[in-house]
Amino acid sequence: MPSVTWGVIQGRKEKLVSRVIICDYLKSIGIVPDELEELELPSTVDVMRERVEFLQKIGLTIDDINEYPLMLGCSVRKNIIPVLGYLEKIGIPRARMGEFVKNYPQCLHTSVVVELVPVVRFLRGLDVEKQDIGYVLMKYPELLGFKLEGTMSTSVAYLISIGVNPRDIGPMVTQYPYILGMRVGTMIKPLVDYLVSLGLPKKILARMFEKRAYILGYDLEETVKPNVDCLISFGIRKEVIASVIAQYPQILGLPLKAKLSSQQYFFNLKLKIDPDGFARVIERMPQIVSLNQNVIMKPVDFLLGRGISSDDVAKMVVKCPQLVALQVGLMKNSYYFFKSEMGRPVKEIVEFPDYFTYSLESRIKPRYQRLQSKGIRCSLAWFLNCSDHRFEERLQGAYIEAESSGPSFSMGGKLQLPGADIVSEEEDESDDEILYRRTVSL
């Protein structure tokens, strides 16, 4: 039986007359009815007018309706009101309901019980928080049209198979719901296989995806591969590409050639660092490709203002690129302590620029005071670049080693300690384990 909104049961002739009248009405308000030829329309203009006015009331324009005129086939009481009522209940704000329907008008054809409720239950089963359901669907409304046993389930299963923690799937979906619409065979797996071929273990990729799920959306052929080739063309060594990506995964999706070209020119012009030195800087701190040049110059100007030559500043930046991202206020405090309390020559800071990266209050001062009480004279690297436990061993004389220039620091990577014969706390760990630990700590 027809619904009450469709009026009386009509014969063939009456239906044709009603269709003509309704189409004329739609044309009069700017709606093109061509796509409605195969659609059964209501029996009266009043019912159609009610539908149009209701859609306009929730925020849709005539142009929006023209984008998807099939929504006019939905009954206000039997389709539209139940669907919108449920969407509001699960967290879609009423003020943004029109925007939601505009982005995914097909939702008006769905059954709340048969189609919408199962999708919401599926999302809750992935540990998407109840209060985030609306946010996820606003971001990716097409989820409401997916089959649960299809793409959504397989993409989740594959991510878990490479080491993603099942408890992190919910936060990942909240951050980047599009992963549920990605096909494993054509999108996710090829990207994972390529990154593994560069030297990134799957467990590190899993940690990267957990924190930055949007990386899965980077196009392999159009963006990721060209960016890796770009890094190599700028002098970054193939064997450290994996470390660069682990430190700064976003580098895979940036307009990299333009950024690297700009920064390389800037480093050469302002800091007197040649292209080879710039490549070493990027290897140690790839985030520099996105660092504002005004920010970079503040620490550099501070060092130049302390009487350090431009050549020495360039050497310091290549050794420890983190310098260019430090707050000048903290550098001033550390430098003042270095000069007034320690009374050491500036040459020592040039040789060990990492000094500025350590906390003055929690590491430099306490350790220096311990050295003073024991009457020990040593290099900056000797008392700063070690764990608290190792420092205590050194003070007690239980750990003896020769003076050295200290390790070369690679942000997020393994510390390369000078002297292979020195026992390291990381000696028993594999390279993968070390890279994994440092990636997780970022």
PDB file of C-alpha atoms in Angstrom, residues 330-344 349 355-356 359-361 363-369 372 380 383-384:
ATOM      1  CA  LEU A 330      67.296  28.771  26.836  1.00  0.00           C
ATOM      2  CA  MET A 331      70.504  29.027  24.782  1.00  0.00           C
ATOM      3  CA  LYS A 332      71.336  32.313  26.502  1.00  0.00           C
ATOM      4  CA  ASN A 333      70.963  30.771  29.954  1.00  0.00           C
ATOM      5  CA  SER A 334      73.129  27.789  29.030  1.00  0.00           C
ATOM      6  CA  TYR A 335      75.774  29.982  27.426  1.00  0.00           C
ATOM      7  CA  TYR A 336      75.878  32.322  30.433  1.00  0.00           C
ATOM      8  CA  PHE A 337      76.429  29.345  32.762  1.00  0.00           C
ATOM      9  CA  PHE A 338      79.107  27.993  30.420  1.00  0.00           C
ATOM     10  CA  LYS A 339      81.043  31.256  30.441  1.00  0.00           C
ATOM     11  CA  SER A 340      80.491  32.548  33.984  1.00  0.00           C
ATOM     12  CA  GLU A 341      80.376  29.346  36.045  1.00  0.00           C
ATOM     13  CA  MET A 342      82.444  26.923  34.007  1.00  0.00           C
ATOM     14  CA  GLY A 343      84.807  29.536  32.589  1.00  0.00           C
ATOM     15  CA  ARG A 344      85.568  27.369  29.580  1.00  0.00           C
ATOM     16  CA  ILE A 349      81.108  24.535  22.510  1.00  0.00           C
ATOM     17  CA  TYR A 355      75.720  21.175  24.883  1.00  0.00           C
ATOM     18  CA  PHE A 356      72.811  23.509  24.086  1.00  0.00           C
ATOM     19  CA  SER A 359      68.579  20.957  30.093  1.00  0.00           C
ATOM     20  CA  LEU A 360      70.522  23.471  32.160  1.00  0.00           C
ATOM     21  CA  GLU A 361      68.625  22.831  35.390  1.00  0.00           C
ATOM     22  CA  ARG A 363      71.443  17.926  33.661  1.00  0.00           C
ATOM     23  CA  ILE A 364      74.169  20.535  33.107  1.00  0.00           C
ATOM     24  CA  LYS A 365      74.156  22.243  36.519  1.00  0.00           C
ATOM     25  CA  PRO A 366      73.749  19.142  38.734  1.00  0.00           C
ATOM     26  CA  ARG A 367      76.409  17.169  36.906  1.00  0.00           C
ATOM     27  CA  TYR A 368      78.840  20.057  36.765  1.00  0.00           C
ATOM     28  CA  GLN A 369      78.462  20.594  40.512  1.00  0.00           C
ATOM     29  CA  GLN A 372      83.461  20.306  40.933  1.00  0.00           C
ATOM     30  CA  LEU A 380      81.583  18.528  27.882  1.00  0.00           C
ATOM     31  CA  PHE A 383      79.901  14.325  31.532  1.00  0.00           C
ATOM     32  CA  LEU A 384      76.806  15.261  29.521  1.00  0.00           C
TER      33      LEU A 384
END
